[in-house]
Tab-separated table of C-alpha atoms in Angstrom:
chain	number	residue	atom	x	y	z
O	235	MET	CA	0.000	0.000	0.000
O	236	GLU	CA	2.836	2.413	0.779
O	237	ARG	CA	4.072	2.032	-2.797
O	238	ALA	CA	0.579	2.752	-4.144
O	239	LEU	CA	0.380	5.861	-1.957
O	240	ARG	CA	3.771	7.085	-3.155
O	241	GLU	CA	2.738	6.504	-6.763
O	242	ILE	CA	-0.336	8.673	-6.210
O	243	GLY	CA	1.927	11.399	-4.873
O	244	ALA	CA	4.354	11.066	-7.775
O	245	ALA	CA	1.527	11.341	-10.301
O	246	ARG	CA	-0.888	13.785	-8.712
O	247	TYR	CA	0.686	15.926	-5.977
O	248	HIS	CA	0.311	19.600	-6.831
O	249	ASP	CA	4.038	20.141	-7.322
O	250	LYS	CA	3.264	18.964	-10.884
O	251	HIS	CA	0.718	21.737	-11.423
O	252	PRO	CA	1.676	24.484	-13.934
O	253	PHE	CA	1.066	27.167	-11.297
O	254	HIS	CA	3.523	25.587	-8.875
O	255	ILE	CA	6.016	24.974	-11.663
O	256	LEU	CA	5.917	28.715	-12.419
O	257	MET	CA	6.462	29.420	-8.717
O	258	ARG	CA	9.374	27.007	-8.515
O	259	GLU	CA	10.962	28.621	-11.559
O	260	GLY	CA	10.571	32.077	-10.046
O	261	ARG	CA	8.307	33.166	-12.891
O	262	LEU	CA	5.278	34.345	-10.911
O	263	THR	CA	4.763	38.078	-10.573
O	264	GLU	CA	4.449	39.532	-7.097
O	265	GLY	CA	0.721	39.975	-7.733
O	266	GLN	CA	0.391	36.294	-8.545
O	267	LEU	CA	2.343	35.383	-5.411
O	268	GLN	CA	0.015	37.623	-3.410
O	269	ALA	CA	-3.004	35.790	-4.841
O	270	TRP	CA	-1.399	32.471	-3.907
O	271	ALA	CA	-0.561	33.525	-0.348
O	272	LEU	CA	-4.035	35.009	0.202
O	273	ASN	CA	-5.844	31.912	-1.035
O	274	ARG	CA	-3.484	29.583	0.776
O	275	TYR	CA	-4.284	31.526	3.955
O	276	TYR	CA	-7.830	30.198	3.730
O	277	TYR	CA	-6.464	26.665	3.529
O	278	GLN	CA	-4.056	27.307	6.409
O	279	SER	CA	-6.781	28.821	8.566
O	280	ARG	CA	-8.966	25.739	8.127
O	281	VAL	CA	-6.303	23.104	8.721
O	282	PRO	CA	-6.560	23.368	12.534
O	283	LEU	CA	-10.354	23.132	12.247
O	284	LYS	CA	-9.870	20.000	10.167
O	285	ASP	CA	-7.496	18.585	12.777
O	286	ALA	CA	-9.882	19.440	15.626
O	287	ALA	CA	-12.709	17.743	13.682
O	288	LEU	CA	-10.471	14.699	13.426
O	289	MET	CA	-9.747	14.784	17.167
O	290	ALA	CA	-13.503	15.009	17.769
O	291	ARG	CA	-13.733	11.498	16.308
O	292	MET	CA	-10.842	9.931	18.226
O	293	VAL	CA	-12.076	8.027	21.265
O	294	ASP	CA	-8.519	7.008	22.218
O	295	PRO	CA	-6.872	9.730	24.362
O	296	ALA	CA	-3.384	8.634	23.230
O	297	LEU	CA	-4.335	9.274	19.604
O	298	ARG	CA	-5.877	12.655	20.449
O	299	ARG	CA	-2.722	13.562	22.349
O	300	VAL	CA	-0.580	12.965	19.260
O	301	TRP	CA	-2.975	14.752	16.936
O	302	SER	CA	-3.415	17.769	19.215
O	303	ARG	CA	0.214	18.667	18.457
O	304	ARG	CA	-0.867	19.552	14.922
O	305	VAL	CA	-3.392	22.062	16.201
O	306	LEU	CA	-0.778	23.483	18.576
O	307	ASP	CA	1.754	23.718	15.727
O	308	HIS	CA	-0.709	25.832	13.768
O	309	ASP	CA	-2.080	27.951	16.589
O	310	GLY	CA	1.050	28.345	18.710
O	311	LYS	CA	1.152	28.645	22.466
O	312	ALA	CA	0.570	32.402	22.396
O	313	GLU	CA	-0.552	35.196	20.109
O	314	GLY	CA	1.841	35.653	17.190
O	315	GLU	CA	3.251	32.116	17.406
O	316	GLY	CA	2.419	29.070	15.335
O	317	GLY	CA	2.121	28.259	11.664
O	318	LEU	CA	-0.867	30.470	10.967
O	319	ALA	CA	0.928	33.533	12.383
O	320	ARG	CA	3.959	32.667	10.256
O	321	TRP	CA	1.764	32.430	7.173
O	322	LEU	CA	0.316	35.875	7.937
O	323	LEU	CA	3.871	37.202	8.173
O	324	LEU	CA	4.571	35.922	4.669
O	325	CYS	CA	1.352	37.545	3.421
O	326	GLU	CA	2.423	40.876	4.913
O	327	ARG	CA	5.905	40.646	3.422
O	328	LEU	CA	4.279	40.060	0.056
O	329	GLY	CA	2.440	43.368	0.486
O	330	LEU	CA	-0.997	42.178	1.574
O	331	ALA	CA	-2.809	44.015	4.369
O	332	ARG	CA	-3.059	41.713	7.367
O	333	GLU	CA	-6.672	42.718	8.121
O	334	ASP	CA	-7.776	41.938	4.553
O	335	VAL	CA	-6.223	38.491	4.766
O	336	VAL	CA	-7.705	37.667	8.174
O	337	ALA	CA	-11.115	38.931	7.003
O	338	GLU	CA	-10.749	36.467	4.075
O	339	ARG	CA	-11.481	39.239	1.569
O	340	GLY	CA	-11.114	38.363	-2.086
O	341	ILE	CA	-10.456	34.662	-1.642
O	342	LEU	CA	-11.511	32.648	-4.696
O	343	PRO	CA	-14.804	30.799	-4.249
O	344	ALA	CA	-13.149	27.719	-5.738
O	345	THR	CA	-10.578	27.827	-2.929
O	346	ARG	CA	-13.347	27.871	-0.336
O	347	PHE	CA	-15.226	25.046	-2.039
O	348	ALA	CA	-12.168	22.807	-2.207
O	349	VAL	CA	-11.075	23.479	1.384
O	350	ASP	CA	-14.594	23.129	2.767
O	351	ALA	CA	-14.954	19.832	0.901
O	352	TYR	CA	-11.801	18.664	2.688
O	353	ILE	CA	-13.260	19.518	6.103
O	354	ASP	CA	-16.511	17.802	5.180
O	355	PHE	CA	-14.564	14.711	4.109
O	356	VAL	CA	-12.763	14.555	7.455
O	357	ARG	CA	-16.034	14.965	9.349
O	358	SER	CA	-18.059	12.430	7.417
O	359	ARG	CA	-15.716	9.618	6.336
O	360	SER	CA	-14.213	6.919	8.522
O	361	LEU	CA	-11.418	7.875	10.896
O	362	LEU	CA	-9.042	5.799	8.759
O	363	GLU	CA	-9.956	7.750	5.615
O	364	ALA	CA	-9.790	11.045	7.483
O	365	ILE	CA	-6.268	10.293	8.704
O	366	ALA	CA	-5.259	8.998	5.268
O	367	SER	CA	-6.307	12.290	3.700
O	368	SER	CA	-3.463	13.985	5.599
O	369	LEU	CA	-0.878	11.879	3.758
O	370	THR	CA	-0.093	14.547	1.158
O	371	GLU	CA	2.412	15.666	3.781
O	372	LEU	CA	4.545	12.740	2.647
O	373	PHE	CA	5.261	14.813	-0.438
O	374	SER	CA	5.362	18.345	0.940
O	375	PRO	CA	9.042	18.612	2.016
O	376	GLY	CA	10.184	18.525	-1.623
O	377	ILE	CA	7.955	21.355	-2.801
O	378	MET	CA	8.696	23.384	0.351
O	379	ARG	CA	12.458	23.088	-0.081
O	380	GLU	CA	12.234	24.154	-3.721
O	381	ARG	CA	10.090	27.150	-2.807
O	382	LEU	CA	12.529	28.275	-0.149
O	383	GLY	CA	15.422	28.379	-2.576
O	384	THR	CA	13.541	30.024	-5.414
O	385	MET	CA	11.710	32.616	-3.381
O	386	LEU	CA	14.845	33.772	-1.564
O	387	ALA	CA	16.683	34.077	-4.854
O	388	GLN	CA	13.955	35.649	-6.988
O	389	TYR	CA	11.914	38.006	-4.843
O	390	ASP	CA	13.457	40.993	-3.085
O	391	VAL	CA	10.611	41.307	-0.560
O	392	ILE	CA	11.206	37.767	0.712
O	393	ASP	CA	13.838	37.011	3.333
O	394	GLU	CA	14.394	34.013	5.557
O	395	GLN	CA	12.106	35.348	8.280
O	396	ALA	CA	9.241	35.702	5.793
O	397	LEU	CA	9.704	32.039	4.905
O	398	SER	CA	9.789	30.786	8.487
O	399	TYR	CA	6.462	29.007	7.903
O	400	PHE	CA	8.266	26.648	5.532
O	401	THR	CA	11.443	26.159	7.561
O	402	VAL	CA	9.395	25.177	10.616
O	403	ARG	CA	7.058	22.910	8.617
O	404	LEU	CA	10.101	21.144	7.151
O	405	ASP	CA	10.752	19.969	10.701
O	406	GLN	CA	7.139	19.155	11.542
O	407	ALA	CA	5.713	17.626	8.367
O	408	PRO	CA	7.880	14.482	8.196
O	409	ALA	CA	6.985	13.468	11.772
O	410	ASP	CA	3.284	14.115	11.089
O	411	ALA	CA	3.406	12.175	7.829
O	412	ASP	CA	5.306	9.255	9.379
O	413	PHE	CA	2.733	8.936	12.154
O	414	ALA	CA	-0.196	9.007	9.718
O	415	LEU	CA	1.503	6.529	7.369
O	416	ASP	CA	2.196	4.160	10.233
O	417	TYR	CA	-1.420	4.503	11.412
O	418	VAL	CA	-2.941	3.655	8.026
O	419	LYS	CA	-0.529	0.746	7.528
O	420	ARG	CA	-1.583	-0.720	10.880
O	421	HIS	CA	-5.321	-0.120	10.443
O	422	ALA	CA	-5.936	-0.790	6.749
O	423	THR	CA	-6.098	-4.536	7.283
O	424	THR	CA	-8.218	-5.563	4.281
O	425	PRO	CA	-8.016	-4.826	0.539
O	426	ASP	CA	-11.164	-2.665	0.824
O	427	LEU	CA	-9.647	-0.568	3.597
O	428	ARG	CA	-6.367	-0.199	1.710
O	429	GLN	CA	-8.321	0.984	-1.322
O	430	ALA	CA	-10.208	3.453	0.877
O	431	VAL	CA	-6.861	4.817	2.126
O	432	CYS	CA	-5.618	5.301	-1.434
O	433	ASP	CA	-8.909	6.926	-2.445
O	434	ALA	CA	-8.648	9.318	0.483
O	435	LEU	CA	-5.196	10.409	-0.643
O	436	LEU	CA	-6.458	10.778	-4.211
O	437	PHE	CA	-9.278	12.954	-2.916
O	438	LYS	CA	-6.796	15.131	-1.044
O	439	THR	CA	-4.553	15.558	-4.093
O	440	ASP	CA	-7.710	16.699	-5.930
O	441	VAL	CA	-8.347	19.263	-3.176
O	442	LEU	CA	-4.851	20.716	-3.619
O	443	TRP	CA	-4.923	20.531	-7.413
O	444	ALA	CA	-8.301	22.309	-7.615
O	445	GLN	CA	-6.856	25.201	-5.600
O	446	ALA	CA	-3.937	25.506	-8.012
O	447	ASP	CA	-6.331	25.313	-10.992
O	448	ALA	CA	-8.365	28.172	-9.576
O	449	LEU	CA	-5.238	30.323	-9.095
O	450	GLN	CA	-3.995	29.507	-12.589
O	451	HIS	CA	-7.322	30.361	-14.202
O	452	ALA	CA	-7.866	33.579	-12.253
O	453	TYR	CA	-4.342	34.976	-12.211
O	454	VAL	CA	-2.230	33.393	-14.975
O	455	GLU	CA	-4.074	31.993	-17.918
O	456	PRO	CA	-6.478	33.337	-19.029
O	457	GLY	CA	-6.158	35.504	-15.916
O	458	LEU	CA	-9.814	36.249	-15.242
O	459	PRO	CA	-10.473	36.682	-11.520
O	460	PRO	CA	-14.162	36.027	-10.784
O	461	PRO	CA	-16.375	38.817	-9.404
O	462	GLY	CA	-15.342	39.809	-5.886
O	463	ALA	CA	-11.957	38.106	-6.054
O	464	PHE	CA	-8.625	39.720	-5.186
O	465	ARG	CA	-7.074	41.726	-8.009
O	466	PRO	CA	-3.360	42.492	-7.903
O	467	GLU	CA	-2.441	46.140	-8.449
O	468	ALA	CA	-1.254	46.719	-12.007
G	909	MET	CA	-28.810	37.074	31.641
G	910	GLU	CA	-26.322	35.863	34.257
G	911	ARG	CA	-29.115	35.882	36.844
G	912	ALA	CA	-31.347	33.853	34.503
G	913	LEU	CA	-28.517	31.346	34.000
G	914	ARG	CA	-27.927	31.017	37.721
G	915	GLU	CA	-31.657	30.503	38.289
G	916	ILE	CA	-31.610	27.642	35.790
G	917	GLY	CA	-28.750	26.092	37.731
G	918	ALA	CA	-30.520	26.574	41.056
G	919	ALA	CA	-33.681	24.913	39.738
G	920	ARG	CA	-32.391	22.229	37.411
G	921	TYR	CA	-28.764	21.278	38.024
G	922	HIS	CA	-28.484	17.571	38.800
G	923	ASP	CA	-27.384	18.142	42.393
G	924	LYS	CA	-31.157	18.271	43.033
G	925	HIS	CA	-31.680	14.789	41.594
G	926	PRO	CA	-32.652	12.021	44.067
G	927	PHE	CA	-29.727	9.879	42.926
G	928	HIS	CA	-27.205	12.614	43.704
G	929	ILE	CA	-28.936	13.384	47.000
G	930	LEU	CA	-28.452	9.737	47.978
G	931	MET	CA	-24.786	10.006	46.973
G	932	ARG	CA	-24.304	13.196	48.972
G	933	GLU	CA	-25.881	11.559	52.001
G	934	GLY	CA	-23.598	8.537	51.683
G	935	ARG	CA	-26.583	6.252	51.162
G	936	LEU	CA	-25.575	4.613	47.879
G	937	THR	CA	-24.288	1.055	48.011
G	938	GLU	CA	-20.894	0.305	46.500
G	939	GLY	CA	-22.674	-1.379	43.588
G	940	GLN	CA	-24.667	1.759	42.933
G	941	LEU	CA	-21.504	3.845	43.105
G	942	GLN	CA	-19.887	1.462	40.622
G	943	ALA	CA	-22.822	1.932	38.240
G	944	TRP	CA	-22.488	5.699	38.590
G	945	ALA	CA	-18.719	5.705	37.967
G	946	LEU	CA	-19.043	3.371	34.982
G	947	ASN	CA	-21.758	5.424	33.317
G	948	ARG	CA	-20.060	8.687	34.128
G	949	TYR	CA	-16.954	7.286	32.420
G	950	TYR	CA	-18.858	7.366	29.152
G	951	TYR	CA	-19.657	11.029	29.718
G	952	GLN	CA	-16.035	11.788	30.702
G	953	SER	CA	-14.667	9.961	27.681
G	954	ARG	CA	-16.852	12.045	25.336
G	955	VAL	CA	-16.178	15.452	26.889
G	956	PRO	CA	-12.852	15.903	25.044
G	957	LEU	CA	-14.566	14.864	21.798
G	958	LYS	CA	-17.208	17.500	22.516
G	959	ASP	CA	-14.491	20.080	23.142
G	960	ALA	CA	-12.604	19.126	19.980
G	961	ALA	CA	-15.874	19.414	18.021
G	962	LEU	CA	-16.237	22.894	19.487
G	963	MET	CA	-12.675	23.793	18.474
G	964	ALA	CA	-13.458	22.533	14.977
G	965	ARG	CA	-15.925	25.409	14.698
G	966	MET	CA	-13.670	28.164	16.080
G	967	VAL	CA	-12.057	30.156	13.274
G	968	ASP	CA	-10.237	32.406	15.777
G	969	PRO	CA	-6.904	30.831	16.823
G	970	ALA	CA	-6.965	32.711	20.155
G	971	LEU	CA	-10.282	31.102	21.053
G	972	ARG	CA	-9.047	27.656	19.997
G	973	ARG	CA	-5.939	28.181	22.113
G	974	VAL	CA	-8.057	28.784	25.231
G	975	TRP	CA	-10.403	25.896	24.507
G	976	SER	CA	-7.608	23.429	23.738
G	977	ARG	CA	-6.657	23.587	27.434
G	978	ARG	CA	-9.881	21.716	28.208
G	979	VAL	CA	-8.882	18.842	25.937
G	980	LEU	CA	-5.407	18.826	27.472
G	981	ASP	CA	-6.902	18.836	30.992
G	982	HIS	CA	-8.855	15.695	30.114
G	983	ASP	CA	-6.212	13.873	28.098
G	984	GLY	CA	-3.099	14.921	29.987
G	985	LYS	CA	0.326	15.433	28.475
G	986	ALA	CA	1.251	11.771	28.763
G	987	GLU	CA	-0.286	8.356	29.351
G	988	GLY	CA	-1.827	8.094	32.823
G	989	GLU	CA	-2.222	11.846	33.248
G	990	GLY	CA	-5.308	13.990	32.816
G	991	GLY	CA	-8.896	13.901	34.016
G	992	LEU	CA	-9.897	10.768	32.127
G	993	ALA	CA	-7.037	8.781	33.690
G	994	ARG	CA	-8.050	10.095	37.112
G	995	TRP	CA	-11.630	8.988	36.475
G	996	LEU	CA	-10.401	5.506	35.578
G	997	LEU	CA	-8.472	5.428	38.844
G	998	LEU	CA	-11.704	6.127	40.743
G	999	CYS	CA	-13.444	3.349	38.784
G	1000	GLU	CA	-10.692	0.902	39.735
G	1001	ARG	CA	-10.806	1.904	43.394
G	1002	LEU	CA	-14.531	1.236	43.325
G	1003	GLY	CA	-13.760	-2.301	42.163
G	1004	LEU	CA	-14.460	-2.064	38.448
G	1005	ALA	CA	-12.096	-3.762	35.997
G	1006	ARG	CA	-10.297	-1.109	34.018
G	1007	GLU	CA	-10.627	-2.999	30.725
G	1008	ASP	CA	-14.408	-3.336	31.151
G	1009	VAL	CA	-14.741	0.379	31.741
G	1010	VAL	CA	-12.570	1.393	28.782
G	1011	ALA	CA	-14.440	-1.082	26.559
G	1012	GLU	CA	-17.642	0.709	27.676
G	1013	ARG	CA	-19.222	-2.608	28.684
G	1014	GLY	CA	-22.563	-2.435	30.431
G	1015	ILE	CA	-23.119	1.301	30.078
G	1016	LEU	CA	-26.801	2.216	30.100
G	1017	PRO	CA	-28.202	2.991	26.641
G	1018	ALA	CA	-29.887	6.059	28.138
G	1019	THR	CA	-26.435	7.343	29.173
G	1020	ARG	CA	-25.177	6.965	25.629
G	1021	PHE	CA	-28.258	8.652	24.154
G	1022	ALA	CA	-27.973	11.650	26.465
G	1023	VAL	CA	-24.228	12.095	25.992
G	1024	ASP	CA	-24.418	11.606	22.238
G	1025	ALA	CA	-27.222	14.180	22.078
G	1026	TYR	CA	-24.874	16.606	23.821
G	1027	ILE	CA	-22.147	16.052	21.228
G	1028	ASP	CA	-24.693	16.444	18.434
G	1029	PHE	CA	-25.896	19.698	19.990
G	1030	VAL	CA	-22.361	21.087	20.067
G	1031	ARG	CA	-21.765	20.063	16.457
G	1032	SER	CA	-25.001	21.385	15.008
G	1033	ARG	CA	-25.973	24.510	16.986
G	1034	SER	CA	-24.366	27.936	16.795
G	1035	LEU	CA	-20.954	28.412	18.397
G	1036	LEU	CA	-22.609	30.640	21.006
G	1037	GLU	CA	-25.082	27.906	21.975
G	1038	ALA	CA	-22.340	25.281	21.958
G	1039	ILE	CA	-20.222	27.331	24.359
G	1040	ALA	CA	-23.280	28.150	26.500
G	1041	SER	CA	-23.987	24.448	26.922
G	1042	SER	CA	-20.747	24.144	28.923
G	1043	LEU	CA	-22.079	26.541	31.573
G	1044	THR	CA	-23.225	23.779	33.922
G	1045	GLU	CA	-19.651	24.066	35.198
G	1046	LEU	CA	-20.791	27.205	36.984
G	1047	PHE	CA	-22.598	24.875	39.388
G	1048	SER	CA	-20.211	21.915	39.569
G	1049	PRO	CA	-17.847	23.040	42.375
G	1050	GLY	CA	-20.651	22.728	44.956
G	1051	ILE	CA	-21.592	19.164	44.065
G	1052	MET	CA	-17.941	18.152	43.753
G	1053	ARG	CA	-17.023	19.515	47.180
G	1054	GLU	CA	-19.966	17.719	48.781
G	1055	ARG	CA	-19.010	14.462	47.112
G	1056	LEU	CA	-15.424	14.699	48.311
G	1057	GLY	CA	-16.468	15.025	51.926
G	1058	THR	CA	-19.116	12.325	51.842
G	1059	MET	CA	-17.190	9.766	49.868
G	1060	LEU	CA	-14.088	10.048	52.049
G	1061	ALA	CA	-16.214	9.658	55.172
G	1062	GLN	CA	-18.571	6.913	54.019
G	1063	TYR	CA	-16.685	4.537	51.771
G	1064	ASP	CA	-13.648	2.598	52.933
G	1065	VAL	CA	-12.379	1.934	49.408
G	1066	ILE	CA	-12.174	5.658	48.655
G	1067	ASP	CA	-9.151	7.718	49.659
G	1068	GLU	CA	-7.937	11.142	48.580
G	1069	GLN	CA	-5.975	9.758	45.643
G	1070	ALA	CA	-9.081	8.018	44.302
G	1071	LEU	CA	-10.845	11.374	44.358
G	1072	SER	CA	-8.064	13.301	42.618
G	1073	TYR	CA	-10.356	13.801	39.617
G	1074	PHE	CA	-12.521	16.073	41.738
G	1075	THR	CA	-9.753	17.927	43.548
G	1076	VAL	CA	-8.118	18.818	40.213
G	1077	ARG	CA	-11.445	19.786	38.600
G	1078	LEU	CA	-12.181	22.064	41.558
G	1079	ASP	CA	-9.201	24.095	40.337
G	1080	GLN	CA	-10.036	23.899	36.636
G	1081	ALA	CA	-13.812	24.214	36.483
G	1082	PRO	CA	-14.166	27.776	37.822
G	1083	ALA	CA	-11.686	29.160	35.273
G	1084	ASP	CA	-13.437	27.273	32.453
G	1085	ALA	CA	-16.860	28.442	33.597
G	1086	ASP	CA	-15.720	32.050	33.998
G	1087	PHE	CA	-14.338	32.101	30.470
G	1088	ALA	CA	-17.524	30.636	28.990
G	1089	LEU	CA	-19.739	32.981	31.000
G	1090	ASP	CA	-17.720	35.985	29.883
G	1091	TYR	CA	-17.907	34.776	26.274
G	1092	VAL	CA	-21.696	34.383	26.242
G	1093	LYS	CA	-22.173	37.742	27.995
G	1094	ARG	CA	-20.089	39.449	25.320
G	1095	HIS	CA	-21.644	37.644	22.351
G	1096	ALA	CA	-25.318	37.318	23.313
G	1097	THR	CA	-26.092	40.859	22.188
G	1098	THR	CA	-29.816	40.519	21.443
G	1099	PRO	CA	-32.788	39.145	23.414
G	1100	ASP	CA	-33.013	36.223	20.963
G	1101	LEU	CA	-29.375	35.313	21.485
G	1102	ARG	CA	-29.704	35.592	25.275
G	1103	GLN	CA	-32.693	33.274	25.106
G	1104	ALA	CA	-30.684	30.846	22.984
G	1105	VAL	CA	-27.927	30.874	25.637
G	1106	CYS	CA	-30.441	30.094	28.394
G	1107	ASP	CA	-32.014	27.355	26.270
G	1108	ALA	CA	-28.595	25.808	25.685
G	1109	LEU	CA	-27.976	25.640	29.432
G	1110	LEU	CA	-31.459	24.174	29.974
G	1111	PHE	CA	-30.659	21.551	27.361
G	1112	LYS	CA	-27.439	20.683	29.157
G	1113	THR	CA	-29.137	20.375	32.535
G	1114	ASP	CA	-31.544	17.948	30.799
G	1115	VAL	CA	-28.558	15.932	29.545
G	1116	LEU	CA	-27.202	15.588	33.088
G	1117	TRP	CA	-30.612	14.945	34.663
G	1118	ALA	CA	-31.450	12.222	32.130
G	1119	GLN	CA	-28.253	10.390	33.097
G	1120	ALA	CA	-29.213	10.533	36.771
G	1121	ASP	CA	-32.752	9.350	35.947
G	1122	ALA	CA	-31.349	6.352	34.114
G	1123	LEU	CA	-29.104	5.433	37.054
G	1124	GLN	CA	-31.976	5.863	39.515
G	1125	HIS	CA	-34.317	3.699	37.474
G	1126	ALA	CA	-31.792	0.946	36.787
G	1127	TYR	CA	-30.018	0.757	40.135
G	1128	VAL	CA	-32.166	2.331	42.868
G	1129	GLU	CA	-35.874	2.437	42.284
G	1130	PRO	CA	-37.302	0.211	40.918
G	1131	GLY	CA	-33.771	-1.062	40.263
G	1132	LEU	CA	-34.268	-2.755	36.926
G	1133	PRO	CA	-31.118	-2.591	34.794
G	1134	PRO	CA	-32.040	-2.998	31.108
G	1135	PRO	CA	-30.743	-5.994	29.119
G	1136	GLY	CA	-26.980	-5.863	28.679
G	1137	ALA	CA	-26.436	-3.263	31.377
G	1138	PHE	CA	-23.930	-3.559	34.234
G	1139	ARG	CA	-25.215	-5.507	37.252
G	1140	PRO	CA	-23.522	-5.038	40.607
G	1141	GLU	CA	-22.508	-8.258	42.353
G	1142	ALA	CA	-24.991	-9.169	45.039
């Protein structure tokens, strides 16, 4: 099953998406990066809700204890700490107004639909499928490392502090992914369950890909932001 | 509104229930205490799920940060710590087998229905109502203090360590209740919302009362445990 999961990542993780290829090659404009950071904020802001929804289904305190670290990693122990605060810092460095981002102004409807579908999946599917849907983190260190290099080199407004979200996640994501992978390997004890695990990961790659599609359509090609969506300054 | 909430507590909190009056007066048999501890375990085990479900609806990281302390208080930082572990200790001291309790064997169906209705309430109602439903903690220190005194005096198997769940909660509950009370006072800004807050507390007192009713019916008067339910040894 692990091989099947890794094949799904190799074929369908969003590092293959044209929008992320442009980012990796340093070919996005600052306006396009702003649109990415703003929309990704919506995803980031909902990840702890997704993890809390998962915890709300875990009857085993030991499992909740492990999973609660994810919420803590995002929220931090105090105001201004945690992954979400670090993402807001990146948004500000890219020139977005913090209050606009937090108010979720101008976020693409397609971003909301994809992210909300992810939360709904975690709430309504089996605990095994819900945990399996987090397995995209198996593939995230690669894309994060590439972004770090490119963004530091290509964009004057970005320094190492602005990218602290990624440097910290590079520490956290592998441990999170290893735990989830170990969990699904131990609990997917029949062919049907193993298929359900793979389907959950496929679903999650769709969630990420749909967000990249929406950014590409609105801000790159053809570049037609829908009514009410963020528009970069010319 | 605070006066209305306190009146609800004075009239309907389960410290007025015949079963809890018997407990306070030290007139429950050890078998009846076992039935209480076993059924209350189901409630205790679901409280962190309820709190995680609440967190899953909190978009504000600061609010999640405060509420996550409740989950941590129940689960502890490590195996054997936290309120749920302390409740299990009390169950063991009362002569229940730990594995039977954790497997939720013999719990009254009416206990499950009431507790599950509470979780459903927290998932489906407004965040304000969900937070308001926790306000029974305004009234819990009284009943907990009375239990501590009585149980130490009346039951040989009970010592201070066995009651550590209550001594720790006596520290935690007032802070939790104060936060929730302050939250509902700040957010219930219209008569309709204030009514919804009072209704949520009424609902929660019903949840607690129904559990006491089920214990009373099954184990005191008439004393007819339903099929499959725990039966104290003669």
